[in-house]
Amino acid sequence: MSISASGPDIAEPRNGGMRLSAPTLLLHWLVGLGVLGLLGYGFWLQTLPSGAGKAPYVQIHKSFGMLVFALALARVAWRWREGFPEPAGPHRRWERRSAITLHACLIAATLLMPISGILRSLAYARPVTVFGLPVIPKLFETKQELLYAASSTIHDKMAFVLAGAIALHVAAALLHQTRAGDATLGRMLGGRGPTQTPG
């Protein structure tokens, strides 16, 4: 089934769905795969019993989380500079708005997750380190119960929000590839969008 470009509710790509830049692709996949890995690892951590034996695994999670956080900040800076890419095909305006909203939610969640994790560590009266290297010094001498509870709740709940948003993101990309016939998914793999409306 083809998509007609006629009608007031269809948004045509202004640049023909051009190829995405190398930084866009690199940051997208590094952050995306990093977040997926951290989510899976974090859910696995929840199955471990509390105690000293769990601490090294938690520290691994924190260290990789800080690295992904740095990449997420770089991605936000790059997105601010470059803007959201044009669609890879003729999309309805509500689809375009929904895509931008979902992308904004994904970006916000990839920032809120590590920020809440950092606050959680600091509230527990611990410094933030990356593989043993100090990044943020200890701010409190004793555990801050209220801050710890709030940051823990945000961190844990955001994991499910982020997992759901990623699932929607992947489903939308597959839907565009299989039903709409545009090059949304192919472009994210380094290809180029269509240069004209599919017939």
Short mmCIF file of C-alpha atoms in Angstrom, two decimals:
data_model
loop_
_atom_site.label_atom_id
_atom_site.label_comp_id
_atom_site.label_asym_id
_atom_site.label_seq_id
_atom_site.Cartn_x
_atom_site.Cartn_y
_atom_site.Cartn_z
CA MET A 1 0.00 0.00 0.00
CA SER A 2 1.43 3.36 -0.98
CA ILE A 3 1.11 6.61 0.91
CA SER A 4 -0.30 9.56 -0.94
CA ALA A 5 1.34 12.91 -0.36
CA SER A 6 -1.85 14.80 -1.12
CA GLY A 7 -4.00 16.37 1.57
CA PRO A 8 -3.44 19.05 4.20
CA ASP A 9 -2.46 16.59 6.93
CA ILE A 10 0.62 15.22 5.14
CA ALA A 11 4.02 16.68 5.98
CA GLU A 12 6.56 16.31 3.19
CA PRO A 13 10.27 16.14 4.03
CA ARG A 14 11.85 19.41 2.95
CA ASN A 15 15.22 17.84 2.16
CA GLY A 16 14.09 14.55 0.71
CA GLY A 17 14.91 12.56 3.84
CA MET A 18 18.64 13.11 3.39
CA ARG A 19 21.29 10.89 4.98
CA LEU A 20 21.85 11.51 8.68
CA SER A 21 25.18 12.89 9.82
CA ALA A 22 27.84 10.59 11.25
CA PRO A 23 27.67 12.19 14.76
CA THR A 24 23.88 11.75 14.81
CA LEU A 25 24.14 8.06 13.95
CA LEU A 26 27.07 7.39 16.28
CA LEU A 27 25.52 9.12 19.28
CA HIS A 28 22.12 7.54 18.63
CA TRP A 29 23.48 3.99 18.64
CA LEU A 30 26.00 4.47 21.44
CA VAL A 31 23.40 6.00 23.75
CA GLY A 32 20.65 3.60 22.66
CA LEU A 33 22.71 0.44 23.11
CA GLY A 34 24.23 1.79 26.32
CA VAL A 35 20.81 2.52 27.80
CA LEU A 36 19.49 -0.90 26.80
CA GLY A 37 22.48 -2.59 28.40
CA LEU A 38 22.13 -0.55 31.60
CA LEU A 39 18.40 -1.25 31.80
CA GLY A 40 18.93 -4.99 31.45
CA TYR A 41 21.80 -4.94 33.93
CA GLY A 42 19.78 -2.79 36.35
CA PHE A 43 16.80 -5.14 36.27
CA TRP A 44 19.18 -8.04 36.91
CA LEU A 45 20.67 -6.17 39.89
CA GLN A 46 17.23 -6.08 41.47
CA THR A 47 17.28 -9.88 41.67
CA LEU A 48 20.48 -9.93 43.78
CA PRO A 49 20.26 -9.97 47.58
CA SER A 50 21.36 -6.81 49.36
CA GLY A 51 24.73 -6.86 51.04
CA ALA A 52 28.44 -6.38 50.55
CA GLY A 53 28.54 -8.96 47.75
CA LYS A 54 26.23 -6.82 45.62
CA ALA A 55 28.28 -3.61 45.93
CA PRO A 56 30.84 -4.36 43.16
CA TYR A 57 28.06 -5.07 40.65
CA VAL A 58 26.29 -1.85 41.62
CA GLN A 59 29.53 0.08 41.10
CA ILE A 60 29.86 -1.36 37.59
CA HIS A 61 26.34 -0.14 36.86
CA LYS A 62 27.17 3.32 38.20
CA SER A 63 30.41 3.58 36.22
CA PHE A 64 28.87 2.63 32.89
CA GLY A 65 25.90 4.84 33.75
CA MET A 66 28.20 7.85 34.05
CA LEU A 67 29.79 7.06 30.68
CA VAL A 68 26.39 6.80 28.99
CA PHE A 69 25.35 10.02 30.75
CA ALA A 70 28.32 11.81 29.17
CA LEU A 71 27.30 10.47 25.75
CA ALA A 72 23.68 11.51 26.37
CA LEU A 73 24.81 15.06 27.18
CA ALA A 74 26.85 15.12 23.97
CA ARG A 75 23.79 13.90 22.07
CA VAL A 76 21.62 16.64 23.54
CA ALA A 77 24.22 19.25 22.59
CA TRP A 78 24.42 17.87 19.06
CA ARG A 79 20.63 17.69 18.70
CA TRP A 80 20.41 21.31 19.90
CA ARG A 81 22.92 22.29 17.24
CA GLU A 82 21.52 20.20 14.39
CA GLY A 83 17.82 20.08 15.29
CA PHE A 84 15.51 17.14 14.76
CA PRO A 85 16.04 15.44 11.38
CA GLU A 86 13.47 15.75 8.66
CA PRO A 87 11.21 12.69 8.18
CA ALA A 88 12.43 10.06 5.72
CA GLY A 89 9.12 10.10 3.88
CA PRO A 90 5.73 11.85 3.75
CA HIS A 91 4.28 11.58 7.27
CA ARG A 92 1.01 12.92 8.58
CA ARG A 93 1.42 15.92 10.81
CA TRP A 94 0.20 14.08 13.90
CA GLU A 95 2.80 11.39 13.21
CA ARG A 96 5.51 14.03 12.98
CA ARG A 97 4.38 15.69 16.22
CA SER A 98 4.15 12.31 17.95
CA ALA A 99 7.65 11.38 16.80
CA ILE A 100 9.11 14.63 18.12
CA THR A 101 7.28 14.17 21.44
CA LEU A 102 8.55 10.60 21.79
CA HIS A 103 12.12 11.65 20.93
CA ALA A 104 11.94 14.45 23.49
CA CYS A 105 10.70 11.99 26.12
CA LEU A 106 13.54 9.59 25.29
CA ILE A 107 16.13 12.34 25.55
CA ALA A 108 14.67 13.60 28.85
CA ALA A 109 14.56 10.07 30.29
CA THR A 110 18.17 9.34 29.32
CA LEU A 111 19.14 12.42 31.35
CA LEU A 112 16.80 11.90 34.31
CA MET A 113 17.94 8.32 34.84
CA PRO A 114 21.64 9.10 35.48
CA ILE A 115 20.89 12.37 37.31
CA SER A 116 18.61 10.54 39.74
CA GLY A 117 21.25 7.83 40.08
CA ILE A 118 23.89 10.44 40.93
CA LEU A 119 21.60 12.03 43.52
CA ARG A 120 20.90 8.60 44.95
CA SER A 121 24.59 7.94 45.51
CA LEU A 122 25.24 11.38 46.96
CA ALA A 123 22.22 11.09 49.27
CA TYR A 124 23.68 7.83 50.58
CA ALA A 125 26.72 9.87 51.67
CA ARG A 126 28.97 8.41 49.00
CA PRO A 127 31.06 9.99 46.25
CA VAL A 128 30.42 9.26 42.58
CA THR A 129 33.27 7.39 40.92
CA VAL A 130 33.86 5.89 37.47
CA PHE A 131 35.83 2.67 37.74
CA GLY A 132 37.47 3.98 40.90
CA LEU A 133 38.23 7.45 39.57
CA PRO A 134 36.52 10.24 41.59
CA VAL A 135 34.06 12.34 39.58
CA ILE A 136 31.82 13.97 42.20
CA PRO A 137 33.01 14.18 45.82
CA LYS A 138 30.90 13.11 48.79
CA LEU A 139 28.61 15.99 49.72
CA PHE A 140 27.00 14.68 52.92
CA GLU A 141 28.42 13.06 56.02
CA THR A 142 25.26 11.11 56.76
CA LYS A 143 22.56 9.53 54.63
CA GLN A 144 19.89 12.00 53.51
CA GLU A 145 16.76 9.91 53.84
CA LEU A 146 14.32 12.19 52.01
CA LEU A 147 16.62 12.85 49.05
CA TYR A 148 17.56 9.17 48.89
CA ALA A 149 13.94 8.06 48.84
CA ALA A 150 12.94 10.60 46.17
CA SER A 151 15.91 9.90 43.88
CA SER A 152 15.49 6.13 44.28
CA THR A 153 11.80 6.34 43.35
CA ILE A 154 12.55 8.47 40.28
CA HIS A 155 15.40 6.19 39.20
CA ASP A 156 13.39 2.99 39.61
CA LYS A 157 10.17 4.29 38.02
CA MET A 158 12.02 5.98 35.17
CA ALA A 159 13.51 2.62 34.21
CA PHE A 160 10.04 1.34 33.27
CA VAL A 161 9.13 4.61 31.52
CA LEU A 162 12.34 4.48 29.50
CA ALA A 163 11.86 0.81 28.61
CA GLY A 164 8.33 1.55 27.39
CA ALA A 165 9.45 4.57 25.37
CA ILE A 166 12.21 2.53 23.72
CA ALA A 167 9.69 -0.19 22.85
CA LEU A 168 7.42 2.41 21.22
CA HIS A 169 10.39 3.91 19.37
CA VAL A 170 11.43 0.53 17.94
CA ALA A 171 7.84 -0.41 17.07
CA ALA A 172 7.33 2.89 15.23
CA ALA A 173 10.53 2.40 13.23
CA LEU A 174 9.48 -1.12 12.23
CA LEU A 175 5.98 0.10 11.35
CA HIS A 176 7.38 2.77 9.06
CA GLN A 177 9.61 0.19 7.40
CA THR A 178 6.98 -2.52 6.91
CA ARG A 179 3.75 -0.57 6.36
CA ALA A 180 4.64 2.96 5.29
CA GLY A 181 7.49 1.81 3.05
CA ASP A 182 9.71 4.78 3.85
CA ALA A 183 13.39 4.67 4.78
CA THR A 184 13.16 5.67 8.46
CA LEU A 185 14.80 2.47 9.70
CA GLY A 186 17.25 2.19 6.82
CA ARG A 187 18.39 5.76 7.34
CA MET A 188 19.17 5.00 10.98
CA LEU A 189 21.42 2.21 9.71
CA GLY A 190 23.36 4.70 7.59
CA GLY A 191 21.27 4.73 4.42
CA ARG A 192 19.53 7.62 2.70
CA GLY A 193 15.85 8.49 2.72
CA PRO A 194 13.77 8.51 -0.44
CA THR A 195 14.30 11.43 -2.78
CA GLN A 196 10.72 11.39 -3.92
CA THR A 197 7.30 10.32 -2.71
CA PRO A 198 6.86 6.56 -3.14
CA GLY A 199 4.25 5.67 -5.73
#
